[in-house]
XYZ file of C-alpha atoms in Angstrom:
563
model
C 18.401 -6.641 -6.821
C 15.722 -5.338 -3.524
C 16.690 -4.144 -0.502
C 16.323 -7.692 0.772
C 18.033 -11.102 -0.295
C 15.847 -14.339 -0.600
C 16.579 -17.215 1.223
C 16.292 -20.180 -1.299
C 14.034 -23.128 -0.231
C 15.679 -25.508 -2.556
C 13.533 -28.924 -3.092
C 14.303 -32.021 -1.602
C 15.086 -35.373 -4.150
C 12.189 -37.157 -5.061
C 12.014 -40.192 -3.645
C 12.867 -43.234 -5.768
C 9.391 -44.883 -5.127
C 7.752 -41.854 -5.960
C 10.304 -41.397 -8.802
C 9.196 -44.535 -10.336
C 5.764 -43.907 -10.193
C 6.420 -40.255 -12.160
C 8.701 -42.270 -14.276
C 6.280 -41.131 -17.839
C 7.668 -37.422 -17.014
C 11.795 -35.869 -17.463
C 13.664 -35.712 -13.938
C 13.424 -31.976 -13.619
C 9.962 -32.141 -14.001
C 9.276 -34.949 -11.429
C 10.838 -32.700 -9.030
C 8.098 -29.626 -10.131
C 5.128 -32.192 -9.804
C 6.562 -33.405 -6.303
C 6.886 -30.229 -4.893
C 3.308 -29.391 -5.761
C 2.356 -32.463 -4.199
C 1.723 -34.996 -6.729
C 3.416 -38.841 -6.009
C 1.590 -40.453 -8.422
C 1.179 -40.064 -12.349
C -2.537 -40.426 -12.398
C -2.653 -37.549 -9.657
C -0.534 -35.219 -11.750
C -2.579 -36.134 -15.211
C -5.514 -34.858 -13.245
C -4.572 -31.363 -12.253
C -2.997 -31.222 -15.559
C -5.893 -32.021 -17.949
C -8.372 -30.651 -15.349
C -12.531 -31.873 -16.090
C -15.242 -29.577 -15.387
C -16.722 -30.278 -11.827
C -20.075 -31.782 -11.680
C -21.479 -30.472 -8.544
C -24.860 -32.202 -7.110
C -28.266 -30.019 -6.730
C -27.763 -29.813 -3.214
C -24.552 -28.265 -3.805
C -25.281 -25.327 -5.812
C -24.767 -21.743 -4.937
C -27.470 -20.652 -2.422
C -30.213 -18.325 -3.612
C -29.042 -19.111 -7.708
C -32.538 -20.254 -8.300
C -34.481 -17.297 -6.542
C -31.836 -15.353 -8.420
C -32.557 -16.444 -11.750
C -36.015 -16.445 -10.920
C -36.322 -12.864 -10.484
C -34.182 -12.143 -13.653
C -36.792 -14.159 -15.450
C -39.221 -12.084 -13.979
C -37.724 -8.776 -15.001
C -37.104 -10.023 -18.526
C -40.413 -11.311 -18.938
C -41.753 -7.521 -17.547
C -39.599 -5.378 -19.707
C -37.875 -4.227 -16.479
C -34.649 -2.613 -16.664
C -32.152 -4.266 -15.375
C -29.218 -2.674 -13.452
C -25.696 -4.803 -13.385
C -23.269 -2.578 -10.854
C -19.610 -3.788 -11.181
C -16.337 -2.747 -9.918
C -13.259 -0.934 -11.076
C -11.119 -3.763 -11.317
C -10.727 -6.314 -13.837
C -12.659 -8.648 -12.091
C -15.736 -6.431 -11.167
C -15.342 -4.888 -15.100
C -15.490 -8.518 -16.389
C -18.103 -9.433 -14.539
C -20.131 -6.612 -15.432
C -19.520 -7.277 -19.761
C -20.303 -10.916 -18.992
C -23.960 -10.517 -17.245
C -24.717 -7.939 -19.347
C -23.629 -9.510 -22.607
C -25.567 -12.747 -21.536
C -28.526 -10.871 -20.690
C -28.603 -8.872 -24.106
C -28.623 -11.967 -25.871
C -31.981 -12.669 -24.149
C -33.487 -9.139 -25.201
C -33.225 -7.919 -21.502
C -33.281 -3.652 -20.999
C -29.406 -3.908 -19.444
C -27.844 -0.892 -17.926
C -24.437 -1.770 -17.140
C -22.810 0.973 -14.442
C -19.347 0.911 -12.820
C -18.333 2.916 -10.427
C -14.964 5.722 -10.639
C -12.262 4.819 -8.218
C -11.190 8.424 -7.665
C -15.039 9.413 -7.099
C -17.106 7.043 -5.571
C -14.657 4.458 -4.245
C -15.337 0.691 -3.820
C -18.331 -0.952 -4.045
C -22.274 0.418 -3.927
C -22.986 3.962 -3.046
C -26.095 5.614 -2.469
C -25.754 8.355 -5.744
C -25.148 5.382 -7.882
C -28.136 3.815 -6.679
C -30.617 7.062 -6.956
C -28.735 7.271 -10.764
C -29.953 4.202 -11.162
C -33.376 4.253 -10.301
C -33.931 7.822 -11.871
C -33.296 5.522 -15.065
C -35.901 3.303 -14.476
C -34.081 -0.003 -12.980
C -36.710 -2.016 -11.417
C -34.141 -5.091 -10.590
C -30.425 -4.339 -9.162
C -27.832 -6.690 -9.615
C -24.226 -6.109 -8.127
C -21.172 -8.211 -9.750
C -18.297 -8.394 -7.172
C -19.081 -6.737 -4.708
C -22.371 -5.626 -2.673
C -22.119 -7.926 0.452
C -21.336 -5.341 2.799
C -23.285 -2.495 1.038
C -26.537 -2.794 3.837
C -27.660 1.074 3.508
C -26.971 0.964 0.032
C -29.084 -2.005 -0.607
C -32.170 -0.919 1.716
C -32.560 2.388 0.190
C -32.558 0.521 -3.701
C -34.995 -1.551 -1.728
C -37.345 1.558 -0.095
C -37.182 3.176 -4.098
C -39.199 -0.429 -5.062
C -36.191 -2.130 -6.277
C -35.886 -5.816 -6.384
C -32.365 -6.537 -5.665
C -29.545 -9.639 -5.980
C -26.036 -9.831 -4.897
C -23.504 -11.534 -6.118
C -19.859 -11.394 -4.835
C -16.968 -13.221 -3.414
C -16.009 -11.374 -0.677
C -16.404 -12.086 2.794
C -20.067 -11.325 3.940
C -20.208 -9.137 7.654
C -22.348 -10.797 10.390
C -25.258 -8.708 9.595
C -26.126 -9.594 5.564
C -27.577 -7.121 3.345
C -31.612 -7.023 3.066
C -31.142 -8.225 -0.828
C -34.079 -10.274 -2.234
C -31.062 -13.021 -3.190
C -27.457 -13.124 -2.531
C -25.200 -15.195 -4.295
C -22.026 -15.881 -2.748
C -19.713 -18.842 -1.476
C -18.558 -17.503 0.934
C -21.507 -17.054 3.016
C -21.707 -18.753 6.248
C -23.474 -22.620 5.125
C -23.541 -21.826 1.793
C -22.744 -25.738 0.455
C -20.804 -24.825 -2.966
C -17.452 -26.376 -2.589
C -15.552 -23.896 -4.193
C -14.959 -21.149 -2.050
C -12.449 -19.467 -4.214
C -14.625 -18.270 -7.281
C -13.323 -14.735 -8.352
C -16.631 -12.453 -8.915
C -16.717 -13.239 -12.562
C -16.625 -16.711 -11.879
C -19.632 -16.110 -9.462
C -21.687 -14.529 -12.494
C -20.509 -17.535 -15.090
C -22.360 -19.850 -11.746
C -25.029 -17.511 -12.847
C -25.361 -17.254 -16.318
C -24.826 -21.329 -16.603
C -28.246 -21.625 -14.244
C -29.756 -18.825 -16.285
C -28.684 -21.228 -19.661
C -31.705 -23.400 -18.170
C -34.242 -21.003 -18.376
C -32.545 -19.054 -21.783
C -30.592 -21.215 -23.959
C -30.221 -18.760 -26.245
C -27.240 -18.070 -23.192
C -24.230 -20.125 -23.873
C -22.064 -19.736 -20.799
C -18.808 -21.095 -22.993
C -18.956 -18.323 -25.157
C -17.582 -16.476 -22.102
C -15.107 -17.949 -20.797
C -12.359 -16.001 -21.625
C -13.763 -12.654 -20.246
C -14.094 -15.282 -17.378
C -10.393 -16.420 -17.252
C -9.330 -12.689 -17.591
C -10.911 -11.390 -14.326
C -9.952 -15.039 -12.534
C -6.397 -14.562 -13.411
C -6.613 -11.273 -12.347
C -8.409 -11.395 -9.158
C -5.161 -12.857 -7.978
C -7.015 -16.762 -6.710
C -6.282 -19.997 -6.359
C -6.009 -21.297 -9.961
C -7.233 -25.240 -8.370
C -9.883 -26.951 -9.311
C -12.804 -25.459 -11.117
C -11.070 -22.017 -11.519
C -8.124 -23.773 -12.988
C -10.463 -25.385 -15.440
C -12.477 -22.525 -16.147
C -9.080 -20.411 -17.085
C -7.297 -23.257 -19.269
C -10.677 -23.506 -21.157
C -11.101 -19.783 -20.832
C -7.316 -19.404 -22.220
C -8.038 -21.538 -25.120
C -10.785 -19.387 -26.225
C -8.731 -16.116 -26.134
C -6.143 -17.941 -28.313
C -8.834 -18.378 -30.790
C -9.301 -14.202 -31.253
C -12.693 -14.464 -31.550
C -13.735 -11.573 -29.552
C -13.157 -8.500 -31.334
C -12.369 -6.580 -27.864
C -9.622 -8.720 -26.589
C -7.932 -8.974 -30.549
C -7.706 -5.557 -29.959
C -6.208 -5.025 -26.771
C -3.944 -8.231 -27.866
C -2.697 -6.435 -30.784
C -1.690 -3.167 -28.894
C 0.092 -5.370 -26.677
C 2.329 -6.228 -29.547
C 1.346 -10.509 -28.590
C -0.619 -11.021 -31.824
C 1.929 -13.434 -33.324
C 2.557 -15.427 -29.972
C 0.327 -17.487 -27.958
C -1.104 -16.045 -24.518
C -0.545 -17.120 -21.316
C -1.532 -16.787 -17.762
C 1.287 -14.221 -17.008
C 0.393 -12.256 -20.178
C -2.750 -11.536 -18.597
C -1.570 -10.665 -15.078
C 1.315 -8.609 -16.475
C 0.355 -6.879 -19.586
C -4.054 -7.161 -20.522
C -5.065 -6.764 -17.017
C -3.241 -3.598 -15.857
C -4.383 -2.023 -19.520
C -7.942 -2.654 -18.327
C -7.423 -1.276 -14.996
C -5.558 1.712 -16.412
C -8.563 3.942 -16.796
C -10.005 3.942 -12.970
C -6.501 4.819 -11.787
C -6.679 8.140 -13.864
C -8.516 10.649 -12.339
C -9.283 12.860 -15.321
C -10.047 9.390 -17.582
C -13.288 8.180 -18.675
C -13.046 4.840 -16.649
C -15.550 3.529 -18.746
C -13.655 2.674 -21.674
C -12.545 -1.252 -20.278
C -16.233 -1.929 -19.814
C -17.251 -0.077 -23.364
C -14.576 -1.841 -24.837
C -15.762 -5.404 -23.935
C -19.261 -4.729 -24.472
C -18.358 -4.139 -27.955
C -18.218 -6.256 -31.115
C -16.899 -3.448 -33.678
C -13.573 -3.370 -35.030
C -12.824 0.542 -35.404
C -14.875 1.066 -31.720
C -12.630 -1.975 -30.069
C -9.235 -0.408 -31.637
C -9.866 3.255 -30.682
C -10.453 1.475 -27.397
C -7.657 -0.722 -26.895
C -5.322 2.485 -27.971
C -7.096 4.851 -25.324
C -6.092 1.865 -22.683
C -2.722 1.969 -24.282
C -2.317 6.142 -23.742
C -3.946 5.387 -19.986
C -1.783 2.780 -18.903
C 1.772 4.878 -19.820
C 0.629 7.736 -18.035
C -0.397 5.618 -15.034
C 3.182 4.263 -15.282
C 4.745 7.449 -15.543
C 2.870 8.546 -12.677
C 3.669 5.444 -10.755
C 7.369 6.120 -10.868
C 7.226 9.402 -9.830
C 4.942 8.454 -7.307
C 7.424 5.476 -5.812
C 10.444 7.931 -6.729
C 8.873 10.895 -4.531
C 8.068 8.326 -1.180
C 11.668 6.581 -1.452
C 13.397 9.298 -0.037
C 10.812 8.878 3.098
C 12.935 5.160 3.301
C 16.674 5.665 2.429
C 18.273 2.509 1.373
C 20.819 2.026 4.656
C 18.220 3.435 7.302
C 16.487 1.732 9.874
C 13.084 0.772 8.610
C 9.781 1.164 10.438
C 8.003 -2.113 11.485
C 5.190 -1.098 8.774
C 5.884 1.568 6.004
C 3.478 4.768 6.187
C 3.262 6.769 3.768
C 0.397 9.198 3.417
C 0.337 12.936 1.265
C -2.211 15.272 -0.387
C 0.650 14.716 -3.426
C -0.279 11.131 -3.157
C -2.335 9.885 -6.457
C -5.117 7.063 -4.903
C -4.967 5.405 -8.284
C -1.803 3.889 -8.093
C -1.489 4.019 -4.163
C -2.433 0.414 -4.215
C 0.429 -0.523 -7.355
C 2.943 1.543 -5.269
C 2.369 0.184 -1.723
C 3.051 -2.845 -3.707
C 5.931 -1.788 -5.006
C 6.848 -0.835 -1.524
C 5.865 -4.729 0.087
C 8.492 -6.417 -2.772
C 11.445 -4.042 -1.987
C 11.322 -3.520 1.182
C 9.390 -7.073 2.300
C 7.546 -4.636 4.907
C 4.033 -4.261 4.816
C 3.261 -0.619 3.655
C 0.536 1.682 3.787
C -0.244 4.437 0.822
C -2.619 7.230 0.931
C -3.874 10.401 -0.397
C -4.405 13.071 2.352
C -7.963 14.964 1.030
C -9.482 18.118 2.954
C -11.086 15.731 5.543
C -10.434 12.236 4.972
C -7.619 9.847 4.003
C -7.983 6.847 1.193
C -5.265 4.277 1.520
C -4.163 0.696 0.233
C -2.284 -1.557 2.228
C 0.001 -4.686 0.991
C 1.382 -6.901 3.034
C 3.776 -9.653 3.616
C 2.576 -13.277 4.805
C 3.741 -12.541 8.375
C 1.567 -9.715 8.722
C -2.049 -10.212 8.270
C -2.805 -6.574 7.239
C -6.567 -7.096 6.793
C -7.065 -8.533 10.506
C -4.470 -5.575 11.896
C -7.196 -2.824 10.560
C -10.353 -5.091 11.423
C -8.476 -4.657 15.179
C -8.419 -0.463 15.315
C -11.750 -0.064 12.953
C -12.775 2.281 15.232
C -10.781 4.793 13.732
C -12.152 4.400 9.775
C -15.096 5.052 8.260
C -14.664 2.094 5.757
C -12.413 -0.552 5.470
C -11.932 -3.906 3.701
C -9.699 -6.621 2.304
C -8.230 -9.460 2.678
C -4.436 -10.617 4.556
C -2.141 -9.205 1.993
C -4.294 -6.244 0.596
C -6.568 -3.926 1.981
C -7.939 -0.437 2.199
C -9.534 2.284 4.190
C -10.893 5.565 4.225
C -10.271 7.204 7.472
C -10.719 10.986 9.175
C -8.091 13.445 8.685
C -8.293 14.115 12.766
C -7.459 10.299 13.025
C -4.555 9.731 11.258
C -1.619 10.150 14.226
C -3.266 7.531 16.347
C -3.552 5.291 13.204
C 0.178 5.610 12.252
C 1.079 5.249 16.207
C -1.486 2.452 16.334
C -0.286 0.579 13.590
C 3.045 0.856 14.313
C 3.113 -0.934 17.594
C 0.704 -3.960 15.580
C 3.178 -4.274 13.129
C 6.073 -3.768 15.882
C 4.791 -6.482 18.115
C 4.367 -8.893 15.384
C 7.503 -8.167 13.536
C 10.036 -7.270 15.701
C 11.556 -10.465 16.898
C 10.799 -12.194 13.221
C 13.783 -12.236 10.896
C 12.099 -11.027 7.898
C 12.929 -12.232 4.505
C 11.150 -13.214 1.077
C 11.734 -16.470 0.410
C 11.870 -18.748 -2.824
C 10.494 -22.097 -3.290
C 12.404 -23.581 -5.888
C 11.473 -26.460 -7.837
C 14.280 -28.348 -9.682
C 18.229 -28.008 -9.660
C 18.733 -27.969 -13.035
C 21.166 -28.138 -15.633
C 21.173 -25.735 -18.854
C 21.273 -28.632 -20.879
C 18.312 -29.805 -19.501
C 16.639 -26.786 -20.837
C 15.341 -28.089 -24.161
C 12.269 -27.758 -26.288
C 11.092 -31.410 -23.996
C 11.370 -30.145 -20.998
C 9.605 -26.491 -22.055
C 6.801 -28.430 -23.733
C 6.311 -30.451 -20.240
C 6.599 -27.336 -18.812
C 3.413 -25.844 -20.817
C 0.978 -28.769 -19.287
C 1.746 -26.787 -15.963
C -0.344 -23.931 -17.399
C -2.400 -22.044 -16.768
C 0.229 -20.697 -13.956
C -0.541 -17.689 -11.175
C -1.930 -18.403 -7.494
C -2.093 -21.909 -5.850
C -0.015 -22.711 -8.782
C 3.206 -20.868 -9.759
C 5.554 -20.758 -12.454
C 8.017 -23.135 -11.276
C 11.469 -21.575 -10.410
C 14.672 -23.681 -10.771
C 18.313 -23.149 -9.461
C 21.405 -23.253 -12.320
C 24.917 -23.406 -10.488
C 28.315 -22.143 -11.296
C 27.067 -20.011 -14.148
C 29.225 -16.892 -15.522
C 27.636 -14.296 -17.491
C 28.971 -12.997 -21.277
C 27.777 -9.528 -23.151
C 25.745 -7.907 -20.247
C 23.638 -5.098 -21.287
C 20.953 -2.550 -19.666
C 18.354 -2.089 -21.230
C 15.031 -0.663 -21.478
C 13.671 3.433 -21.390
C 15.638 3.603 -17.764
C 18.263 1.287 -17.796
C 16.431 -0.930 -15.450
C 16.748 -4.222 -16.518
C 19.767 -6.461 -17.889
C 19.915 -8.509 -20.618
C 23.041 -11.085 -20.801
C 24.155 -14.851 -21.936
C 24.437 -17.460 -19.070
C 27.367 -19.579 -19.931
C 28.241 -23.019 -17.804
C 31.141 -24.028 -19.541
C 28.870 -26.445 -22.014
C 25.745 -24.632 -22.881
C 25.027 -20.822 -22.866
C 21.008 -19.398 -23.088
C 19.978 -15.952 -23.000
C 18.479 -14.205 -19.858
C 16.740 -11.372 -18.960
C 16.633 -9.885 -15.400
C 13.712 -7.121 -15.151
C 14.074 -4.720 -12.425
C 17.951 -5.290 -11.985
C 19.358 -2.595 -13.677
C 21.818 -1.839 -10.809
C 23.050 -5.643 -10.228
C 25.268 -5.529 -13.305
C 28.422 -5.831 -11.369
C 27.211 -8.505 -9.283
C 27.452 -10.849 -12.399
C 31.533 -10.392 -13.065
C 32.556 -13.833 -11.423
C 30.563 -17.075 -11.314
C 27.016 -16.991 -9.504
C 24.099 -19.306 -9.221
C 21.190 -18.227 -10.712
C 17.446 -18.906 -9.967
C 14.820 -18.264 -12.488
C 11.869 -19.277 -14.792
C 12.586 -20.923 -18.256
C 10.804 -19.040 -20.944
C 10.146 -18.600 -24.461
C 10.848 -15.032 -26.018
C 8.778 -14.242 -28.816
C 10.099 -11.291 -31.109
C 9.284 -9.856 -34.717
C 8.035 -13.425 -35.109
C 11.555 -15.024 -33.765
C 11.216 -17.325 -30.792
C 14.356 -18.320 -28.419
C 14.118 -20.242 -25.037
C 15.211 -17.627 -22.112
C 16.047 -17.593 -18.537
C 13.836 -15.169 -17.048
C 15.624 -14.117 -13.295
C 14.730 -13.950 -10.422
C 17.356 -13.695 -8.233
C 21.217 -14.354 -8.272
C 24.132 -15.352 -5.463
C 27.566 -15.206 -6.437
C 29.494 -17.622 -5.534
């Protein structure tokens, strides 16, 4: 168990007129569609057999056209063309799609990404001389560039053409790009606002399928899906039909890079999901950036490429990355819980900043911080002059508009309300801790902070059965806007509880209610095994364990009460 116990929103009954109108689907799972807000069965088969959305002209992405129209342009030249991504799995996705689209056309591509440790987020003037030293006569940034306006008017003085496209909130004074593509500009009439960057580009590539059809947008949907899920939005709507589609795809294995990374994963004999992504593909691809003597190139060479041996040495260089950025984590989380002693009185907002502190995983253990703690925290790496931090926060804390409110003090910042960043002088950084801590203070202090759990059903084990797991699976794909559901089992008692894993830190143990029994697993609750010696209600997410080719339904926890 955290620091903190969650208060359990259990569900209220479904009504019996709404009952009878869900009446096609099992009782436990009318109470998951009601909670998400469906009352009738024609509004639940639509979100779960979503259509693809068939915008009008006059709602298409502002500046697509122009865009397109200048690609054309370049292609037709022989320009080179520039695509500059992001670190992330987003911004890396992004970045393989354009450029794999564009290669199909015969376009001069020259794919860049920037190093976390290095150059930091988003456009930077070295990249951009780089750039045009190798000839790029059109510059096209994949999420991100919207804020980059002395980045974009010096490609622009070098006689680069230049295009934008991102997802991010745009500053009041735009960039001076030849076209910007982005929903979230002010008036910009695309309906959905919640496109993740490489959802932006596959808006892109579709349009450019009009000019091109050698392009076929479909082919990329699952590098698509990948940087959706892990962008972390709202899987609604056309995102949650461009990931189910996307997810099919990547159940198919037919791109040689994401085989590979599959099969280092161990999943090749199972079928992927949503969570598979978020937990296990994405953080291999973002394993690289967070290393600071890595080549954080290898994601973006990886998915660029077709060939087997090239795609496995890959995948196993992501493999080597991403268990030293875990060992590195730990220490890293280890070495600033002893700043925050389990029975102490916590600060309003947890600060911790150190020239020990690695930048690569400040954001994973700031994170780590948010979930134990529920505090917003703050993690940075002290350098000779300047501090880089990330910030997570908690939904009563809107982290991103407590920065915006002291920018004075940084000399970048960005994000959104429950992550964030910010590079800030060294001379600085006692009036930001003393600055923040009253924000955080004011808003905090008279709140009675704790996470909470929306639970979905009240369930019985028995009604955990191949049925209700297959009903379970329409639900997919799962993640933001629409989570694995969660359901409450009472008056459970637990048989042959075990800890396992490299340090002990989860359990593994048989729920028994007198009738049924099922296997569970509880990750991250290594130290709760006494908690389970009498009878206890348990709250988790029903699952299907693959293993060696053996499959068993388990309860996945996610938190426990005893009774």
């Amino acid at each position: 168990m955290t620091q903190n116990d969650f208060q359990w929103n259990l569900p209220d009954p479904v009504p019996e007129s709404i009952s009878g109108n869900l009446d096609s689907f099992s009782i436990p799972f009318q109470s998951v569609l009601y909670r998400r807000g469906f009352k009738t069965s024609q509004e639940a088969i639509s979100f779960l057999l979503p259509q693809e959305p068939c915008f009008p002209k006059e709602l298409s992405l502002r500046h697509l056209e122009l865009g397109c129209d200048l690609i054309k342009k370049a292609v037709e030249n022989k320009q080179d063309i520039a695509i500059f991504g992001d670190y992330d799995t987003d911004g890396i996705t992004a970045t393989a799609v354009l450029t794999l689209a564009l290669r199909k056309i015969g376009a001069r591509v020259i794919p860049s990404i920037p190093n976390r440790i290095e150059d930091g987020y988003g456009l930077n003037l070295t990249a951009v001389d780089d750039l045009y030293d190798q000839g790029t006569k059109l510059l096209i940034t994949v999420d991100n560039g919207i804020r980059s306006n002395a980045e974009v008017s010096h490609a622009k003085s070098l006689g680069m053409s230049v295009i934008i496209t991102d997802h991010h909130l745009p500053p009041k004074t735009l960039p001076a790009a030849d076209a910007i593509i982005n929903p979230m500009l002010p008036g910009d009439p695309y309906p959905n606002k919640n496109l993740a960057g490489v959802g932006v580009v596959y808006k892109l590539i579709s349009e450019l399928a009009c000019y091109f059809p050698a392009i076929k947008p479909r082919e990329y949907l699952d590098l698509v899906a990948l940087g959706t899920i892990a962008d972390i939005v709202s899987l609604d709507g056309e995102n949650r039909y461009l990931v189910k589609q996307g997810l099919i795809q990547l159940n198919r294995h037919s791109r040689q890079s994401l085989l590979s990374v599959i099969g280092a994963v161990g999943y090749l004999d199972r079928k992927i999901f949503a969570a598979d992504i978020s937990y296990q593909i994405a953080p291999r691809i973002n394993s690289s950036g967070r290393l600071a003597d890595a080549n954080h190139l290898v994601p973006l060479e990886l998915l660029l490429s077709s060939d087997p041996a090239e795609c496995g040495k890959h995948a196993q260089t992501l493999e080597i990355h991403n268990d030293r950025r875990k060992r590195i984590s730990r220490k890293m989380q280890e070495r600033i819980e002893v700043q925050f002693p389990p029975k102490a009185a916590l600060p309003p907002i947890l600060i911790s900043l150190d020239s020990d502190h690695d930048i690569g995983v400040a954001g994973i253990t700031a994170g780590y911080l948010t979930r134990k703690y529920y505090l917003p925290a703050v993690v940075g790496a002290v350098g000779e002059e300047t501090t880089t931090a990330s910030c997570r926060s908690i939904p009563e804390f809107d982290i991103s508009a407590a920065l915006k409110s002291i920018k004075h003090l940084f000399t970048q910042f960005g994000g959104h309300e429950l992550a964030a960043g910010f590079t800030i002088e060294n001379q600085n950084l006692s009036l930001f801790i003393e600055e923040m801590t009253a924000l955080a203070a004011r808003e905090l202090s008279h709140l009675e902070l704790q996470p909470a759990l929306e639970i979905d059903a009240i369930v019985k084990l028995s009604d955990l059965n191949s049925a209700f797991y297959r009903e379970l699976l329409k639900l997919e794909p799962t993640g933001e806007g629409n989570p694995q559901p969660i359901f409450v089992a009472r008056g459970l008692t637990a048989q042959r509880v075990s800890k396992i894993g490299k340090y002990g830190d989860h359990l593994k143990f048989i729920v028994d209610d007198g009738q049924n029994t099922l296997p569970a697993i509880a990750f991250g609750q290594g130290s709760s095994a006494s908690s389970l010696a009498g009878k206890f209600d348990l709250a988790f997410k029903f699952t299907e364990n693959v293993f060696r080719g053996n499959r068993e339904f388990q309860l996945q926890v996610v938190d426990f009460k005893p009774r």
